Tab-separated table of C-alpha atoms in Angstrom:
chain	number	residue	atom	x	y	z
A	1	UNK	CA	-107.786	-90.507	-151.347
A	2	UNK	CA	-106.536	-87.228	-152.681
A	3	UNK	CA	-109.027	-85.592	-155.014
A	4	UNK	CA	-112.082	-86.664	-153.028
A	5	UNK	CA	-113.895	-84.600	-150.461
A	6	UNK	CA	-117.484	-84.992	-149.393
A	7	UNK	CA	-119.699	-82.330	-147.828
A	8	UNK	CA	-117.873	-80.247	-145.187
A	9	UNK	CA	-119.026	-79.559	-141.646
A	10	UNK	CA	-121.294	-82.585	-141.181
A	11	UNK	CA	-119.136	-85.285	-139.621
A	12	UNK	CA	-120.371	-86.364	-136.186
A	13	UNK	CA	-116.915	-87.516	-135.043
A	14	UNK	CA	-115.939	-86.348	-131.536
A	15	UNK	CA	-113.002	-87.166	-129.334
A	16	UNK	CA	-112.954	-86.796	-125.552
A	17	UNK	CA	-109.302	-85.823	-124.999
A	18	UNK	CA	-109.660	-86.276	-121.231
A	19	UNK	CA	-110.430	-89.954	-121.688
A	20	UNK	CA	-107.966	-90.663	-124.506
A	21	UNK	CA	-104.991	-92.734	-123.354
A	22	UNK	CA	-103.019	-92.263	-126.576
A	23	UNK	CA	-102.945	-95.964	-127.502
A	24	UNK	CA	-103.176	-95.229	-131.217
A	25	UNK	CA	-105.760	-97.896	-132.106
A	26	UNK	CA	-107.821	-95.293	-133.982
A	27	UNK	CA	-104.740	-94.094	-135.872
A	28	UNK	CA	-104.268	-97.637	-137.195
A	29	UNK	CA	-107.827	-98.424	-138.277
A	30	UNK	CA	-108.944	-95.146	-139.874
A	31	UNK	CA	-109.234	-95.716	-143.646
A	32	UNK	CA	-108.855	-91.970	-144.310
A	33	UNK	CA	-105.887	-91.384	-141.980
A	34	UNK	CA	-107.630	-88.665	-140.004
A	35	UNK	CA	-105.819	-89.196	-136.701
A	36	UNK	CA	-102.232	-88.866	-135.631
A	37	UNK	CA	-100.443	-89.052	-132.303
A	38	UNK	CA	-98.271	-86.043	-131.508
A	39	UNK	CA	-96.161	-86.734	-128.406
A	40	UNK	CA	-98.810	-89.079	-127.020
A	41	UNK	CA	-101.651	-86.649	-127.724
A	42	UNK	CA	-104.315	-87.511	-130.291
A	43	UNK	CA	-104.819	-84.986	-133.086
A	44	UNK	CA	-107.701	-84.949	-135.580
A	45	UNK	CA	-106.102	-83.667	-138.752
A	46	UNK	CA	-109.061	-83.210	-141.071
A	47	UNK	CA	-112.494	-84.075	-139.610
A	48	UNK	CA	-114.247	-83.385	-142.926
A	49	UNK	CA	-112.592	-86.468	-144.397
A	50	UNK	CA	-114.445	-88.662	-141.875
A	51	UNK	CA	-116.889	-91.089	-143.530
A	52	UNK	CA	-118.385	-92.207	-140.196
A	53	UNK	CA	-117.476	-95.868	-140.649
A	54	UNK	CA	-117.077	-96.199	-136.879
A	55	UNK	CA	-113.838	-98.208	-136.916
A	56	UNK	CA	-112.121	-95.793	-134.468
A	57	UNK	CA	-114.977	-95.731	-131.966
A	58	UNK	CA	-115.368	-99.524	-132.105
A	59	UNK	CA	-111.666	-100.060	-131.416
A	60	UNK	CA	-111.177	-97.396	-128.757
A	61	UNK	CA	-110.478	-99.223	-125.471
A	62	UNK	CA	-111.719	-96.319	-123.311
A	63	UNK	CA	-114.733	-95.107	-125.368
A	64	UNK	CA	-113.141	-91.724	-125.927
A	65	UNK	CA	-114.464	-91.489	-129.502
A	66	UNK	CA	-118.092	-91.052	-130.479
A	67	UNK	CA	-119.472	-90.990	-134.012
A	68	UNK	CA	-122.924	-91.686	-135.482
A	69	UNK	CA	-121.597	-94.621	-137.448
A	70	UNK	CA	-123.435	-95.944	-140.465
A	71	UNK	CA	-123.175	-96.713	-144.130
A	72	UNK	CA	-123.207	-93.658	-146.415
A	73	UNK	CA	-125.445	-95.229	-149.008
A	74	UNK	CA	-128.476	-93.468	-150.497
A	75	UNK	CA	-130.323	-96.740	-151.180
A	76	UNK	CA	-129.937	-97.804	-147.540
A	77	UNK	CA	-131.039	-94.362	-146.280
A	78	UNK	CA	-134.081	-94.429	-148.586
A	79	UNK	CA	-135.049	-97.921	-147.363
A	80	UNK	CA	-134.722	-96.754	-143.759
A	81	UNK	CA	-136.886	-93.671	-144.415
A	82	UNK	CA	-139.574	-95.626	-146.276
A	83	UNK	CA	-139.660	-98.361	-143.635
A	84	UNK	CA	-139.896	-95.804	-140.822
A	85	UNK	CA	-142.737	-94.024	-142.647
A	86	UNK	CA	-144.766	-97.211	-143.015
A	87	UNK	CA	-143.721	-98.596	-139.641
A	88	UNK	CA	-142.755	-101.930	-141.170
A	89	UNK	CA	-140.209	-103.380	-143.564
A	90	UNK	CA	-141.327	-102.369	-147.067
A	91	UNK	CA	-137.948	-102.044	-148.765
A	92	UNK	CA	-134.986	-104.276	-148.015
A	93	UNK	CA	-131.389	-103.099	-148.002
A	94	UNK	CA	-129.406	-103.308	-151.199
A	95	UNK	CA	-126.557	-105.320	-149.683
B	1	UNK	CA	-102.735	-121.776	-148.221
B	2	UNK	CA	-99.419	-123.357	-149.185
B	3	UNK	CA	-98.349	-125.781	-146.445
B	4	UNK	CA	-99.011	-123.988	-143.151
B	5	UNK	CA	-97.634	-125.211	-139.834
B	6	UNK	CA	-98.283	-124.315	-136.188
B	7	UNK	CA	-96.185	-121.139	-136.535
B	8	UNK	CA	-97.910	-119.871	-139.697
B	9	UNK	CA	-99.968	-116.662	-139.547
B	10	UNK	CA	-103.765	-116.800	-139.456
B	11	UNK	CA	-105.492	-114.466	-141.920
B	12	UNK	CA	-109.157	-113.714	-141.298
B	13	UNK	CA	-111.504	-112.875	-144.179
B	14	UNK	CA	-115.184	-112.848	-145.167
B	15	UNK	CA	-117.044	-115.522	-147.086
B	16	UNK	CA	-117.684	-113.132	-149.969
B	17	UNK	CA	-116.360	-114.867	-153.065
B	18	UNK	CA	-114.388	-111.884	-154.373
B	19	UNK	CA	-112.783	-111.119	-150.975
B	20	UNK	CA	-111.777	-114.730	-150.510
B	21	UNK	CA	-110.497	-115.161	-154.081
B	22	UNK	CA	-108.561	-111.884	-153.960
B	23	UNK	CA	-106.773	-112.998	-150.816
B	24	UNK	CA	-106.086	-116.490	-152.177
B	25	UNK	CA	-104.684	-115.238	-155.474
B	26	UNK	CA	-102.695	-112.303	-154.115
B	27	UNK	CA	-100.940	-114.206	-151.339
B	28	UNK	CA	-98.490	-115.863	-153.685
B	29	UNK	CA	-96.333	-118.499	-152.020
B	30	UNK	CA	-97.019	-117.512	-148.439
B	31	UNK	CA	-97.840	-120.346	-146.040
B	32	UNK	CA	-100.808	-119.218	-143.983
B	33	UNK	CA	-104.099	-120.316	-142.465
B	34	UNK	CA	-107.256	-118.666	-143.708
B	35	UNK	CA	-110.058	-118.237	-141.194
B	36	UNK	CA	-113.235	-117.516	-143.153
B	37	UNK	CA	-115.946	-115.752	-141.159
B	38	UNK	CA	-119.526	-116.369	-142.273
B	39	UNK	CA	-120.700	-112.918	-143.382
B	40	UNK	CA	-123.565	-114.356	-145.433
B	41	UNK	CA	-121.806	-113.655	-148.716
B	42	UNK	CA	-121.239	-109.978	-147.964
B	43	UNK	CA	-117.845	-108.307	-148.425
B	44	UNK	CA	-115.584	-107.388	-145.510
B	45	UNK	CA	-116.350	-103.664	-145.316
B	46	UNK	CA	-120.133	-103.857	-145.753
B	47	UNK	CA	-120.357	-106.813	-143.358
B	48	UNK	CA	-118.309	-104.875	-140.780
B	49	UNK	CA	-120.541	-101.799	-141.306
B	50	UNK	CA	-123.610	-103.905	-140.583
B	51	UNK	CA	-121.877	-105.847	-137.781
B	52	UNK	CA	-122.212	-109.288	-139.398
B	53	UNK	CA	-118.387	-109.255	-139.366
B	54	UNK	CA	-117.985	-108.841	-135.607
B	55	UNK	CA	-115.735	-109.901	-132.748
B	56	UNK	CA	-118.380	-112.469	-131.707
B	57	UNK	CA	-118.371	-114.027	-135.196
B	58	UNK	CA	-114.567	-114.157	-135.254
B	59	UNK	CA	-114.430	-115.823	-131.818
B	60	UNK	CA	-117.162	-118.237	-132.833
B	61	UNK	CA	-115.051	-119.268	-135.871
B	62	UNK	CA	-111.917	-119.661	-133.755
B	63	UNK	CA	-113.810	-122.064	-131.476
B	64	UNK	CA	-115.658	-123.914	-134.244
B	65	UNK	CA	-112.478	-124.681	-136.199
B	66	UNK	CA	-110.483	-125.323	-132.981
B	67	UNK	CA	-107.828	-122.888	-134.121
B	68	UNK	CA	-106.085	-123.178	-130.751
B	69	UNK	CA	-105.166	-126.785	-131.622
B	70	UNK	CA	-103.870	-125.907	-135.109
B	71	UNK	CA	-101.462	-123.113	-134.249
B	72	UNK	CA	-99.041	-122.544	-131.395
B	73	UNK	CA	-99.265	-118.740	-131.460
B	74	UNK	CA	-102.287	-116.662	-130.393
B	75	UNK	CA	-102.579	-114.009	-133.069
B	76	UNK	CA	-105.116	-113.230	-135.803
B	77	UNK	CA	-104.556	-110.867	-138.728
B	78	UNK	CA	-107.742	-109.133	-139.818
B	79	UNK	CA	-108.375	-106.938	-142.844
B	80	UNK	CA	-108.227	-103.282	-141.762
B	81	UNK	CA	-111.680	-102.694	-143.217
B	82	UNK	CA	-113.145	-105.186	-140.713
B	83	UNK	CA	-112.446	-102.608	-137.970
B	84	UNK	CA	-115.893	-100.894	-138.094
B	85	UNK	CA	-117.398	-104.205	-136.934
B	86	UNK	CA	-114.602	-105.904	-135.006
B	87	UNK	CA	-113.153	-104.538	-131.780
B	88	UNK	CA	-109.679	-105.969	-131.304
B	89	UNK	CA	-110.028	-105.961	-127.493
B	90	UNK	CA	-113.301	-107.890	-127.725
B	91	UNK	CA	-111.626	-110.607	-129.829
B	92	UNK	CA	-108.910	-110.977	-127.219
B	93	UNK	CA	-111.445	-111.190	-124.406
B	94	UNK	CA	-113.694	-113.543	-126.351
B	95	UNK	CA	-111.217	-116.187	-127.516
B	96	UNK	CA	-107.767	-115.323	-126.205
B	97	UNK	CA	-106.343	-114.477	-129.615
B	98	UNK	CA	-104.938	-110.998	-130.120
B	99	UNK	CA	-106.257	-109.275	-133.245
B	100	UNK	CA	-103.992	-107.231	-135.498
B	101	UNK	CA	-105.316	-105.162	-138.368
B	102	UNK	CA	-103.446	-105.858	-141.587
B	103	UNK	CA	-103.586	-103.786	-144.766
B	104	UNK	CA	-106.741	-102.596	-146.562
B	105	UNK	CA	-106.017	-104.532	-149.765
B	106	UNK	CA	-105.363	-108.266	-150.136
B	107	UNK	CA	-102.604	-107.406	-152.628
B	108	UNK	CA	-100.536	-105.905	-149.785
B	109	UNK	CA	-100.830	-108.837	-147.368
B	110	UNK	CA	-97.683	-110.622	-148.615
B	111	UNK	CA	-95.640	-107.402	-148.225
B	112	UNK	CA	-97.164	-106.811	-144.793
B	113	UNK	CA	-96.104	-110.272	-143.623
B	114	UNK	CA	-92.638	-109.932	-145.146
B	115	UNK	CA	-92.144	-106.547	-143.424
B	116	UNK	CA	-92.678	-107.958	-139.939
B	117	UNK	CA	-96.430	-107.199	-139.962
B	118	UNK	CA	-96.018	-103.510	-140.609
B	119	UNK	CA	-98.075	-101.341	-142.935
B	120	UNK	CA	-97.067	-98.081	-144.533
B	121	UNK	CA	-99.608	-95.262	-144.839
B	122	UNK	CA	-100.550	-96.214	-148.415
B	123	UNK	CA	-101.420	-99.755	-147.338
B	124	UNK	CA	-103.753	-98.315	-144.685
B	125	UNK	CA	-105.560	-95.864	-146.941
B	126	UNK	CA	-108.560	-96.623	-149.153
B	127	UNK	CA	-108.353	-95.527	-152.785
B	128	UNK	CA	-110.906	-94.921	-155.519
B	129	UNK	CA	-109.024	-94.925	-158.797
B	130	UNK	CA	-110.496	-94.698	-162.283
B	131	UNK	CA	-110.237	-98.492	-162.668
B	132	UNK	CA	-111.885	-99.060	-159.268
B	133	UNK	CA	-114.734	-96.764	-160.319
B	134	UNK	CA	-115.085	-98.261	-163.792
B	135	UNK	CA	-115.673	-101.823	-162.528
B	136	UNK	CA	-118.655	-100.512	-160.545
B	137	UNK	CA	-120.560	-99.363	-163.657
B	138	UNK	CA	-122.095	-102.795	-164.443
B	139	UNK	CA	-123.046	-103.125	-160.752
B	140	UNK	CA	-124.836	-99.767	-160.842
B	141	UNK	CA	-126.696	-100.692	-164.040
B	142	UNK	CA	-127.640	-104.110	-162.650
B	143	UNK	CA	-128.922	-102.696	-159.343
B	144	UNK	CA	-131.245	-100.251	-161.076
B	145	UNK	CA	-132.136	-102.645	-163.944
B	146	UNK	CA	-135.359	-104.339	-162.892
B	147	UNK	CA	-137.253	-101.465	-161.351
B	148	UNK	CA	-136.279	-99.188	-164.250
B	149	UNK	CA	-137.479	-101.768	-166.817
B	150	UNK	CA	-140.890	-102.002	-165.109
B	151	UNK	CA	-141.172	-98.193	-164.931
B	152	UNK	CA	-140.246	-97.876	-168.604
B	153	UNK	CA	-142.777	-100.536	-169.697
B	154	UNK	CA	-145.537	-98.598	-167.907
B	155	UNK	CA	-144.256	-95.303	-169.353
B	156	UNK	CA	-144.252	-96.648	-172.913
B	157	UNK	CA	-147.879	-97.769	-172.511
B	158	UNK	CA	-148.817	-94.348	-171.103
B	159	UNK	CA	-147.112	-92.745	-174.112
B	160	UNK	CA	-149.888	-94.191	-176.308
B	161	UNK	CA	-152.590	-92.231	-174.487
B	162	UNK	CA	-153.961	-89.316	-176.508
B	163	UNK	CA	-157.079	-87.825	-178.157
B	164	UNK	CA	-157.651	-91.206	-179.842
B	165	UNK	CA	-157.722	-92.835	-176.363
B	166	UNK	CA	-154.871	-95.193	-177.200
B	167	UNK	CA	-152.648	-95.224	-180.260
B	168	UNK	CA	-150.147	-98.085	-180.697
B	169	UNK	CA	-148.153	-95.968	-183.171
B	170	UNK	CA	-147.851	-93.167	-180.651
B	171	UNK	CA	-146.918	-95.648	-177.932
B	172	UNK	CA	-144.123	-96.954	-180.125
B	173	UNK	CA	-142.821	-93.606	-181.430
B	174	UNK	CA	-143.115	-91.645	-178.201
B	175	UNK	CA	-142.087	-94.695	-176.211
B	176	UNK	CA	-138.820	-94.879	-178.132
B	177	UNK	CA	-138.150	-91.212	-177.329
B	178	UNK	CA	-138.777	-91.943	-173.665
B	179	UNK	CA	-136.381	-94.888	-173.791
B	180	UNK	CA	-133.738	-92.679	-175.394
B	181	UNK	CA	-134.243	-90.161	-172.578
B	182	UNK	CA	-133.825	-92.951	-170.022
B	183	UNK	CA	-130.714	-94.154	-171.857
B	184	UNK	CA	-129.167	-90.688	-171.572
B	185	UNK	CA	-130.126	-90.577	-167.890
B	186	UNK	CA	-128.459	-93.944	-167.281
B	187	UNK	CA	-125.384	-92.792	-169.174
B	188	UNK	CA	-125.188	-89.635	-167.045
B	189	UNK	CA	-125.870	-91.098	-163.597
B	190	UNK	CA	-124.471	-94.625	-163.781
B	191	UNK	CA	-121.610	-94.272	-166.288
B	192	UNK	CA	-120.348	-90.671	-166.560
B	193	UNK	CA	-120.772	-89.852	-162.850
B	194	UNK	CA	-118.628	-92.801	-161.664
B	195	UNK	CA	-116.005	-92.198	-164.355
B	196	UNK	CA	-115.768	-88.418	-163.992
B	197	UNK	CA	-116.447	-88.332	-160.222
B	198	UNK	CA	-113.407	-86.283	-159.087
B	199	UNK	CA	-113.841	-83.738	-161.869
B	200	UNK	CA	-117.602	-83.149	-161.777
B	201	UNK	CA	-118.259	-79.895	-159.897
B	202	UNK	CA	-120.035	-79.921	-156.523
B	203	UNK	CA	-119.693	-82.106	-153.436
B	204	UNK	CA	-123.239	-83.458	-153.443
B	205	UNK	CA	-123.731	-86.413	-155.739
B	206	UNK	CA	-127.235	-85.451	-156.865
B	207	UNK	CA	-125.760	-82.197	-158.216
B	208	UNK	CA	-122.948	-84.075	-159.946
B	209	UNK	CA	-125.658	-86.181	-161.635
B	210	UNK	CA	-127.439	-83.043	-162.838
B	211	UNK	CA	-124.196	-81.640	-164.262
B	212	UNK	CA	-123.379	-84.935	-166.010
B	213	UNK	CA	-126.879	-85.057	-167.557
B	214	UNK	CA	-127.023	-81.466	-168.867
B	215	UNK	CA	-124.844	-81.958	-171.981
B	216	UNK	CA	-126.584	-85.273	-172.661
B	217	UNK	CA	-130.047	-83.680	-172.416
B	218	UNK	CA	-128.995	-80.883	-174.773
B	219	UNK	CA	-127.500	-83.400	-177.191
B	220	UNK	CA	-130.718	-85.442	-177.049
B	221	UNK	CA	-132.872	-82.420	-177.863
B	222	UNK	CA	-130.680	-81.309	-180.762
B	223	UNK	CA	-130.433	-84.868	-182.093
B	224	UNK	CA	-133.186	-87.491	-181.793
B	225	UNK	CA	-135.660	-85.098	-180.163
B	226	UNK	CA	-135.365	-82.131	-182.531
B	227	UNK	CA	-138.805	-82.621	-184.150
B	228	UNK	CA	-140.739	-82.868	-180.892
B	229	UNK	CA	-142.958	-80.140	-179.481
B	230	UNK	CA	-141.700	-77.867	-176.696
B	231	UNK	CA	-143.660	-79.662	-173.940
B	232	UNK	CA	-142.322	-83.054	-174.932
B	233	UNK	CA	-138.770	-81.700	-175.200
B	234	UNK	CA	-139.032	-80.193	-171.737
B	235	UNK	CA	-140.448	-83.464	-170.385
B	236	UNK	CA	-137.617	-85.528	-171.843
B	237	UNK	CA	-134.912	-83.162	-170.606
B	238	UNK	CA	-136.404	-83.162	-167.088
B	239	UNK	CA	-136.724	-86.971	-167.128
B	240	UNK	CA	-133.093	-87.428	-168.212
B	241	UNK	CA	-131.812	-85.013	-165.571
B	242	UNK	CA	-133.979	-86.451	-162.771
B	243	UNK	CA	-132.925	-90.024	-163.536
B	244	UNK	CA	-129.237	-89.144	-163.822
B	245	UNK	CA	-129.357	-87.177	-160.568
B	246	UNK	CA	-131.054	-90.058	-158.734
B	247	UNK	CA	-128.586	-92.638	-160.017
B	248	UNK	CA	-125.629	-90.402	-159.167
B	249	UNK	CA	-127.028	-90.025	-155.634
B	250	UNK	CA	-127.299	-93.811	-155.403
B	251	UNK	CA	-123.631	-94.089	-156.333
B	252	UNK	CA	-122.786	-92.767	-152.837
B	253	UNK	CA	-123.272	-96.349	-151.628
B	254	UNK	CA	-120.455	-97.577	-153.858
B	255	UNK	CA	-117.862	-94.998	-152.865
B	256	UNK	CA	-115.424	-95.313	-149.951
B	257	UNK	CA	-115.688	-91.728	-148.703
B	258	UNK	CA	-119.350	-90.724	-148.264
B	259	UNK	CA	-120.665	-90.470	-144.709
B	260	UNK	CA	-124.148	-91.299	-143.448
B	261	UNK	CA	-124.674	-87.699	-142.241
B	262	UNK	CA	-123.612	-86.390	-145.646
B	263	UNK	CA	-125.856	-88.740	-147.606
B	264	UNK	CA	-128.887	-87.859	-145.458
B	265	UNK	CA	-128.076	-84.170	-145.890
B	266	UNK	CA	-127.902	-84.349	-149.671
B	267	UNK	CA	-130.921	-86.644	-149.996
B	268	UNK	CA	-133.088	-84.123	-148.135
B	269	UNK	CA	-132.159	-81.658	-150.880
B	270	UNK	CA	-131.810	-83.878	-153.939
B	271	UNK	CA	-134.786	-86.188	-153.568
B	272	UNK	CA	-137.472	-83.441	-153.660
B	273	UNK	CA	-135.827	-81.944	-156.766
B	274	UNK	CA	-135.681	-85.329	-158.478
B	275	UNK	CA	-139.290	-86.207	-157.595
B	276	UNK	CA	-140.453	-82.745	-158.686
B	277	UNK	CA	-138.615	-82.942	-162.002
B	278	UNK	CA	-139.821	-86.477	-162.714
B	279	UNK	CA	-143.419	-85.571	-161.767
B	280	UNK	CA	-143.379	-82.461	-163.964
B	281	UNK	CA	-141.895	-84.541	-166.799
B	282	UNK	CA	-144.734	-87.058	-166.473
B	283	UNK	CA	-147.430	-84.345	-166.496
B	284	UNK	CA	-145.918	-82.607	-169.538
B	285	UNK	CA	-145.458	-85.900	-171.350
B	286	UNK	CA	-149.059	-87.014	-170.767
B	287	UNK	CA	-150.534	-83.597	-171.547
B	288	UNK	CA	-148.539	-82.994	-174.749
B	289	UNK	CA	-150.778	-85.045	-177.128
B	290	UNK	CA	-153.829	-83.003	-176.062
B	291	UNK	CA	-152.294	-79.596	-176.773
């Protein structure tokens, strides 16, 4: 994914290093290769590349990773905002 | 696939036609079982993001198709992009099969199996090449199609309003100008933005859409719109830029690198600008015949 960066400083990804057991499940599933294990310790290489898909948090066996996971899609966000404003389902999701 | 036996690997996929076909065609001569999870016709990544592709669904499929009686091993290979919805541990707990995440792309599955179920970094990384962006253009145009057509029909009718109450000639002539403006907006936001994405300046998509529309708006004013009055020219330029910016912002949903936090952040900035520009365009356009 070289050549692509989204807005810096917004990713909600957090790792609790005390809880992490160094199993490497997050290293495997991350589609942007953000994590690496250095001598059994988890490193976050570039948090701004995180797209908050939630794969790492979902597959962490000890819940050491938290992230506000969701789909980065303007149409879905707009539907959610409109529906919240009206308090009922006015717009459906695109997909 | 092929002629699988009890030792053959089990590949899990979604019941989205393109996902399923990609896997079927790219596997080549590999003997394997395909376990198709019902994701209601949605692709692997989106279904995982919305949790319709989940550990529960996978386990449910394993039980429904009595996979335990078909194969002697206890291992499932899932697409890596199912990971936002499927927890490997939960699959193991739920049905006794261990879940491995294979490569991102179906094209790499044969290599993955041949290499002793190992992926290199490239096979685990999502890409967004020019070709991958180009195939999305028709999707973008289709998604916006119906609502834009309705808006344009109303706008063409409104274009006929003037001192004579309603003039069909004006509706036609000014309506055509409005359509041209919309065409440039579509070109900017749904064609140029996807194609030129890495090279358009700015991180926020709504800004990229503005940048893509600027040369088109200028071209439109020097070309088809050169005989219009200043108010109408301003209205058309604003309309083109607002539409392009909105469509570019919508393209976030088709990319594999935009985050929810980022999209909300840029929408809080872009949407007011787009609504303001479109509203101003409408006022100028409607007021122009009376000046």
